Short mmCIF file of C-alpha atoms and ligand atoms in Angstrom, two decimals:
data_model
loop_
_atom_site.label_atom_id
_atom_site.label_comp_id
_atom_site.label_asym_id
_atom_site.label_seq_id
_atom_site.Cartn_x
_atom_site.Cartn_y
_atom_site.Cartn_z
CA MET A 1152 -5.63 11.55 18.47
CA SER A 1153 -5.87 12.49 22.12
CA ARG A 1154 -5.29 10.35 25.17
CA SER A 1155 -7.76 11.14 27.93
CA VAL A 1156 -7.59 10.51 31.69
CA ARG A 1157 -10.24 8.72 33.81
CA VAL A 1158 -12.86 8.43 31.09
CA LYS A 1159 -14.56 5.04 30.88
CA CYS A 1160 -14.24 2.93 27.74
CA ALA A 1161 -17.46 2.99 25.71
CA LYS A 1162 -17.40 -0.82 25.50
CA CYS A 1163 -16.28 -1.96 28.96
CA GLU A 1164 -15.62 -0.84 32.54
CA ARG A 1165 -11.94 -0.13 31.99
CA GLU A 1166 -10.41 3.29 31.74
CA ALA A 1167 -10.32 4.72 28.22
CA THR A 1168 -6.86 5.42 26.85
CA VAL A 1169 -7.81 6.46 23.33
CA ARG A 1170 -10.17 9.11 22.02
CA VAL A 1171 -11.43 8.79 18.44
CA PRO A 1172 -12.78 12.31 17.76
CA TYR A 1173 -14.65 11.71 14.48
CA ALA A 1174 -16.52 8.76 16.05
CA LYS A 1175 -16.97 10.55 19.42
CA LEU A 1176 -15.62 7.38 21.09
CA SER A 1177 -13.37 6.80 24.09
CA LEU A 1178 -11.91 3.30 24.18
CA CYS A 1179 -9.54 1.13 26.17
CA SER A 1180 -6.57 -0.36 24.30
CA ASP A 1181 -8.21 -3.75 23.64
CA HIS A 1182 -11.39 -2.20 22.35
CA TYR A 1183 -9.44 0.23 20.18
CA VAL A 1184 -7.69 -2.72 18.51
CA GLU A 1185 -11.08 -4.37 17.95
CA TYR A 1186 -12.57 -1.09 16.71
CA PHE A 1187 -9.75 -0.56 14.20
CA GLU A 1188 -10.03 -4.08 12.82
CA ARG A 1189 -13.81 -3.71 12.46
CA ARG A 1190 -13.32 -0.51 10.52
CA VAL A 1191 -10.94 -2.24 8.11
CA LEU A 1192 -13.43 -5.08 7.71
CA GLY A 1193 -16.09 -2.42 7.09
CA VAL A 1194 -14.04 -1.00 4.22
CA ILE A 1195 -13.56 -4.49 2.77
CA SER A 1196 -17.31 -5.00 2.80
CA ARG A 1197 -18.33 -1.44 1.73
CA TYR A 1198 -16.13 -1.48 -1.38
CA ARG A 1199 -16.41 -5.25 -2.01
CA LEU A 1200 -12.64 -5.68 -2.02
CA PHE A 1201 -12.63 -9.48 -2.07
CA ARG A 1202 -14.73 -12.35 -3.29
CA SER A 1203 -14.73 -15.70 -1.58
CA GLY A 1204 -11.95 -17.83 -3.11
CA ASP A 1205 -9.77 -14.87 -4.08
CA ARG A 1206 -6.03 -15.47 -3.97
CA VAL A 1207 -4.71 -12.28 -2.36
CA LEU A 1208 -1.12 -11.06 -2.56
CA VAL A 1209 -0.22 -8.46 0.09
CA ALA A 1210 2.65 -6.13 -0.81
CA VAL A 1211 4.69 -5.76 2.38
CA SER A 1212 7.48 -3.20 2.53
CA GLY A 1213 8.37 -3.44 6.22
CA GLY A 1214 6.66 -0.13 7.08
CA LYS A 1215 3.76 0.18 9.54
CA ASP A 1216 1.02 0.50 6.90
CA SER A 1217 1.58 -2.67 4.90
CA LEU A 1218 2.36 -4.69 8.04
CA THR A 1219 -0.90 -3.49 9.57
CA ALA A 1220 -2.84 -4.50 6.45
CA LEU A 1221 -1.14 -7.91 6.56
CA ARG A 1222 -1.96 -8.40 10.25
CA VAL A 1223 -5.66 -7.58 9.90
CA LEU A 1224 -6.10 -9.67 6.75
CA SER A 1225 -4.23 -12.64 8.20
CA LYS A 1226 -6.48 -12.54 11.28
CA TYR A 1227 -9.70 -12.57 9.26
CA ARG A 1228 -8.70 -14.50 6.13
CA SER A 1229 -10.91 -17.50 6.98
CA ALA A 1230 -13.94 -15.30 7.61
CA LEU A 1231 -13.24 -13.48 4.34
CA GLY A 1232 -12.76 -16.79 2.52
CA VAL A 1233 -9.50 -15.71 0.88
CA GLU A 1234 -6.11 -17.31 0.45
CA LEU A 1235 -3.28 -14.99 1.51
CA ALA A 1236 0.42 -14.59 0.70
CA GLY A 1237 2.89 -11.75 1.19
CA VAL A 1238 5.35 -10.31 -1.32
CA HIS A 1239 8.33 -8.15 -0.53
CA ILE A 1240 10.44 -6.31 -3.10
CA ASP A 1241 14.07 -5.99 -2.02
CA LEU A 1242 15.19 -2.71 -3.63
CA GLY A 1243 18.86 -3.25 -2.79
CA LEU A 1244 19.16 -0.29 -0.41
CA GLY A 1245 21.90 -1.86 1.74
CA ALA A 1246 21.23 -2.10 5.48
CA HIS A 1247 17.74 -0.60 5.08
CA SER A 1248 16.68 -3.37 2.69
CA GLU A 1249 18.26 -6.07 4.85
CA GLU A 1250 16.34 -4.86 7.90
CA SER A 1251 13.12 -4.56 5.86
CA ARG A 1252 13.42 -8.11 4.56
CA ARG A 1253 14.08 -9.47 8.07
CA VAL A 1254 11.11 -7.64 9.58
CA VAL A 1255 8.74 -8.66 6.76
CA LEU A 1256 9.70 -12.35 6.93
CA GLU A 1257 9.37 -12.36 10.72
CA SER A 1258 5.94 -10.73 10.55
CA CYS A 1259 4.74 -13.15 7.85
CA ARG A 1260 5.94 -16.10 9.94
CA GLU A 1261 4.14 -14.76 13.02
CA SER A 1262 0.96 -14.29 11.00
CA GLY A 1263 1.24 -17.72 9.39
CA VAL A 1264 1.46 -16.21 5.90
CA GLU A 1265 3.85 -17.47 3.23
CA CYS A 1266 5.98 -14.77 1.65
CA TYR A 1267 7.70 -14.27 -1.69
CA VAL A 1268 10.79 -12.05 -1.87
CA ILE A 1269 11.65 -10.36 -5.16
CA PRO A 1270 15.28 -9.21 -5.19
CA LEU A 1271 15.39 -6.34 -7.68
CA SER A 1272 19.10 -6.89 -8.43
CA GLU A 1273 18.42 -10.47 -9.57
CA ILE A 1274 15.13 -9.86 -11.34
CA LEU A 1275 16.11 -6.68 -13.15
CA GLY A 1276 19.91 -6.84 -12.97
CA TYR A 1277 20.21 -3.58 -11.01
CA THR A 1278 19.42 -2.34 -7.53
CA LEU A 1279 17.33 0.83 -7.22
CA PRO A 1280 20.39 3.09 -6.61
CA GLU A 1281 22.07 1.61 -9.73
CA LEU A 1282 18.92 2.21 -11.74
CA VAL A 1283 18.79 5.81 -10.49
CA ARG A 1284 22.40 6.38 -11.60
CA ARG A 1285 21.82 4.86 -15.03
CA SER A 1286 18.51 6.52 -15.78
CA ARG A 1287 19.05 9.85 -13.99
CA ARG A 1288 15.42 9.80 -12.96
CA PRO A 1289 14.13 10.67 -9.47
CA PRO A 1290 14.35 7.60 -7.16
CA CYS A 1291 10.73 7.67 -5.98
CA SER A 1292 9.31 7.84 -9.49
CA LEU A 1293 11.52 4.91 -10.55
CA CYS A 1294 10.65 3.01 -7.41
CA GLY A 1295 6.92 3.48 -8.08
CA LEU A 1296 7.29 2.38 -11.68
CA VAL A 1297 9.26 -0.75 -10.78
CA LYS A 1298 7.00 -1.73 -7.87
CA ARG A 1299 3.80 -1.28 -9.90
CA TYR A 1300 5.21 -3.42 -12.69
CA LEU A 1301 6.61 -6.15 -10.44
CA LEU A 1302 3.52 -6.46 -8.22
CA ASN A 1303 1.19 -6.73 -11.18
CA ALA A 1304 3.45 -9.11 -13.12
CA ALA A 1305 4.07 -11.25 -10.03
CA ALA A 1306 0.33 -11.54 -9.31
CA LEU A 1307 -0.36 -12.57 -12.92
CA GLU A 1308 2.56 -15.03 -13.08
CA TRP A 1309 1.75 -16.63 -9.72
CA GLY A 1310 -2.03 -16.77 -10.20
CA PHE A 1311 -3.19 -14.17 -7.64
CA SER A 1312 -6.43 -12.34 -8.39
CA VAL A 1313 -5.90 -9.34 -6.08
CA VAL A 1314 -2.91 -7.27 -4.94
CA VAL A 1315 -3.30 -5.47 -1.60
CA THR A 1316 -1.30 -2.36 -0.74
CA GLY A 1317 -1.11 -0.42 2.53
CA HIS A 1318 -2.13 3.01 1.19
CA HIS A 1319 -4.05 4.84 3.90
CA MET A 1320 -6.57 7.68 3.83
CA ASP A 1321 -4.14 10.52 4.60
CA HIS A 1322 -1.77 9.37 1.87
CA ILE A 1323 -4.62 9.00 -0.63
CA LEU A 1324 -6.28 12.35 0.13
CA VAL A 1325 -2.97 14.20 -0.15
CA PHE A 1326 -2.25 12.44 -3.45
CA ARG A 1327 -5.69 13.24 -4.87
CA LEU A 1328 -5.62 16.89 -3.80
CA LYS A 1329 -2.09 17.29 -5.11
CA GLU A 1330 -3.27 15.76 -8.36
CA ALA A 1331 -6.05 18.39 -8.55
CA LEU A 1332 -3.64 21.22 -7.74
CA THR A 1333 -0.97 20.16 -10.21
CA GLY A 1334 -3.32 18.99 -12.98
CA GLN A 1335 -2.22 15.37 -13.33
CA ARG A 1336 -4.15 13.07 -15.67
CA GLU A 1337 -7.56 11.87 -14.49
CA ARG A 1338 -6.80 8.22 -15.18
CA GLU A 1339 -4.33 8.33 -12.28
CA ALA A 1340 -7.29 8.57 -9.89
CA ALA A 1341 -8.16 4.89 -10.40
CA LYS A 1342 -4.74 3.97 -8.99
CA LEU A 1343 -5.78 5.16 -5.54
CA ALA A 1344 -9.41 4.07 -5.43
CA PRO A 1345 -10.35 1.61 -2.67
CA PHE A 1346 -10.65 -1.03 -5.38
CA THR A 1347 -9.35 -1.16 -8.93
CA PRO A 1348 -10.79 -4.09 -10.90
CA GLY A 1349 -8.47 -6.43 -12.77
CA ALA A 1350 -8.48 -7.35 -16.46
CA PRO A 1351 -7.61 -10.91 -17.53
CA GLY A 1352 -3.96 -11.26 -18.52
CA LEU A 1353 -3.34 -7.54 -18.08
CA TYR A 1354 -4.11 -6.43 -14.55
CA ALA A 1355 -4.60 -8.10 -11.20
CA ALA A 1356 -7.23 -6.22 -9.16
CA ARG A 1357 -5.89 -3.77 -6.57
CA ALA A 1358 -7.42 -3.47 -3.09
CA ARG A 1359 -6.65 -0.86 -0.43
CA PRO A 1360 -8.22 -2.00 2.85
CA LEU A 1361 -6.75 0.96 4.80
CA TYR A 1362 -8.62 3.39 2.51
CA GLU A 1363 -10.55 4.92 5.43
CA ALA A 1364 -7.85 4.67 8.10
CA CYS A 1365 -5.95 7.78 9.26
CA GLU A 1366 -2.22 7.54 9.77
CA TRP A 1367 -2.46 8.09 13.54
CA GLU A 1368 -4.97 5.23 13.81
CA ILE A 1369 -2.56 2.89 12.04
CA LYS A 1370 0.37 4.01 14.20
CA LEU A 1371 -1.64 3.36 17.34
CA TYR A 1372 -2.96 0.00 16.13
CA ARG A 1373 0.57 -1.12 15.24
CA GLU A 1374 1.80 -0.15 18.67
CA LEU A 1375 -1.07 -1.76 20.61
CA ALA A 1376 -1.11 -4.91 18.46
CA GLY A 1377 2.66 -5.29 18.97
CA ILE A 1378 3.62 -5.27 15.29
CA ARG A 1379 7.35 -4.77 14.73
CA HIS A 1380 8.19 -2.51 11.81
CA VAL A 1381 11.16 -0.77 10.22
CA GLU A 1382 11.45 2.61 11.89
CA ALA A 1383 14.22 4.18 9.80
CA PRO A 1384 12.85 5.87 6.69
CA CYS A 1385 14.00 4.85 3.22
CA PRO A 1386 17.31 6.63 2.41
CA PHE A 1387 15.62 8.23 -0.60
CA LYS A 1388 12.73 9.70 1.40
CA TYR A 1389 12.46 13.46 1.08
CA ARG A 1390 10.05 16.15 2.23
CA ASP A 1391 7.65 17.11 -0.54
CA VAL A 1392 6.56 20.65 0.32
CA ILE A 1393 3.24 20.50 -1.58
CA SER A 1394 2.22 17.20 0.03
CA ALA A 1395 3.25 18.35 3.50
CA SER A 1396 1.27 21.59 3.13
CA ILE A 1397 -1.85 19.75 1.93
CA ALA A 1398 -1.56 17.31 4.86
CA GLU A 1399 -1.34 20.20 7.34
CA MET A 1400 -4.36 21.89 5.80
CA LEU A 1401 -6.40 18.65 5.99
CA GLU A 1402 -5.46 18.17 9.66
CA LYS A 1403 -6.56 21.71 10.43
CA ILE A 1404 -9.96 21.16 8.79
CA GLU A 1405 -10.36 17.78 10.51
CA ARG A 1406 -9.77 19.37 13.92
CA GLU A 1407 -12.56 21.86 13.23
CA ILE A 1408 -14.87 19.40 11.46
CA PRO A 1409 -14.24 15.86 12.77
CA GLY A 1410 -15.11 13.31 10.08
CA PHE A 1411 -14.31 15.66 7.20
CA LYS A 1412 -11.56 13.41 5.83
CA ILE A 1413 -13.72 10.28 5.77
CA SER A 1414 -16.55 12.12 4.00
CA LEU A 1415 -14.09 13.43 1.44
CA ALA A 1416 -12.51 9.99 0.94
CA ARG A 1417 -15.98 8.48 0.36
CA ARG A 1418 -16.88 11.13 -2.18
CA LEU A 1419 -13.57 10.64 -3.98
CA ALA A 1420 -14.13 6.88 -4.01
CA LYS A 1421 -17.26 7.44 -6.11
CA SER A 1422 -15.42 9.67 -8.58
CA SER A 1423 -12.45 7.30 -8.88
CA ALA A 1424 -14.44 4.19 -9.68
CA GLY A 1425 -13.58 4.54 -13.37
CA ASP A 1426 -12.12 1.81 -15.53
CA ALA A 1427 -8.32 1.82 -15.23
CA THR A 1428 -8.03 -0.16 -18.46
CA ILE A 1429 -9.48 2.51 -20.77
CA GLY A 1430 -6.86 3.40 -23.36
CA VAL A 1431 -4.55 0.63 -22.13
CA THR A 1432 -3.02 -1.85 -24.56
CA PRO A 1433 -0.63 -4.77 -23.99
CA CYS A 1434 3.06 -3.87 -24.33
CA LYS A 1435 4.41 -5.22 -27.64
CA TYR A 1436 7.38 -6.74 -25.82
CA CYS A 1437 6.01 -8.14 -22.55
CA GLN A 1438 2.17 -7.91 -22.84
CA MET A 1439 1.92 -5.88 -19.65
CA PRO A 1440 -0.30 -2.75 -19.56
CA SER A 1441 0.88 0.26 -21.55
CA SER A 1442 -0.66 3.46 -22.86
CA SER A 1443 1.54 3.70 -25.95
CA GLY A 1444 2.23 0.11 -27.00
CA VAL A 1445 5.42 -0.11 -24.94
CA CYS A 1446 5.11 -0.39 -21.14
CA SER A 1447 6.97 1.92 -18.80
CA LEU A 1448 9.44 -0.78 -17.70
CA CYS A 1449 10.33 -1.76 -21.25
CA ARG A 1450 10.69 1.92 -22.15
CA LEU A 1451 12.96 2.53 -19.19
CA THR A 1452 15.12 -0.54 -19.72
CA LEU A 1453 15.54 0.15 -23.43
CA ARG A 1454 17.60 3.11 -22.19
CA THR A 1455 19.23 1.62 -19.07
CA HIS A 1456 19.87 -1.94 -20.30
CA GLY A 1457 19.84 -1.46 -24.08
CA GLU A 1458 16.90 -3.90 -24.36
CA PRO A 1459 13.29 -4.12 -23.13
CA MET A 1460 13.56 -6.17 -19.95
CA GLY A 1461 9.85 -6.90 -19.47
CA PRO A 1462 9.89 -10.41 -21.00
CA ARG A 1463 12.99 -11.42 -19.03
CA VAL A 1464 11.60 -10.00 -15.79
CA ARG A 1465 8.37 -11.96 -16.24
CA GLU A 1466 10.32 -15.14 -16.92
CA ARG A 1467 12.53 -14.62 -13.85
CA LEU A 1468 9.46 -13.95 -11.68
CA ARG A 1469 8.18 -17.43 -12.58
CA GLY A 1470 11.25 -18.85 -10.83
CA VAL A 1471 10.78 -16.93 -7.56
CA VAL A 1472 9.93 -19.30 -4.72
CA LYS A 1473 8.39 -18.60 -1.32
CA ALA A 1474 10.93 -17.68 1.36
CA GLU A 1475 11.66 -20.26 4.11
FE1 SF4 B 2409 10.63 4.06 -2.96
FE2 SF4 B 2409 12.09 4.96 -0.95
FE3 SF4 B 2409 10.89 6.69 -2.59
FE4 SF4 B 2409 9.43 5.23 -0.90
S1 SF4 B 2409 10.94 6.79 -0.36
S2 SF4 B 2409 8.99 5.57 -3.09
S3 SF4 B 2409 10.59 3.29 -0.86
S4 SF4 B 2409 12.51 5.24 -3.12
ZN1 ZN B 2410 -12.86 -1.45 26.71
ZN1 ZN B 2411 6.84 -4.23 -21.60
#
């Protein structure tokens, strides 16, 4: 991003305050907000993320990405013909989680969107730090496992057809390139496609409307649209050297070849359109997706709780009500 001086907005007579290099556009603040929203709507249409009548559950963490996705979708839900609700997973990270919950509920109220809160300690019996201690697994891998399970199970239990997450293009490109460098399984690719179709009783569809948005564009939109977010990072956040190096390399290429990242993201979207359900069977305990007959949550909790918690988690999710 670069902020220019005394250049006219491409859409009106006002002075441009934002330069979008890959689009060769200079825009004033209002027209940048409009431009960003149109681009998100473009992604929704290009990848057919929603069908009219879809019940859409937006996963909102309190960070800028998911709150931005929520804001844009809430603004255009009627035009898209979808019903919208938010869901927030309270990981039990003390003050950080309290602040996140407050910010999410406030944002949902402002956007006129009802929100469910899933307190991990009540649903699973442990907070994330307790789970880390008991399992001795890295926090972020546990967090990912638990969130994936809970979002999918919640959508199925509450009758939502699509789960929306705030993954953006920079995050996705780094993940995909890291995957190529480290030789992760190909099936993982479907997890970060713009759209992952659902399977009845097994998966809710996944949609990523920020698939073609750069991180700086989201930061700027959040600021100009006045969206409050949680600034402090998660206490478990750490610097992953491989990811950081890939991100730097991508930025360097993008500076030389504006538009490179979007072209790459579009090419990857074609190669990641595979069926995420290939080789997946229902867990013998909780009927959620698994690759070996026992899902990752049941496998984990057999060790941490002495029993597979999937069935109990699903039952407890049924009792979660929308926050006031
Ligand atoms: Fe979860 Fe925190 Fe790791 Fe993000 S940084 S994946 S919120 S534990
Ligand atoms: Zn303008
Ligand atoms: Zn299970």
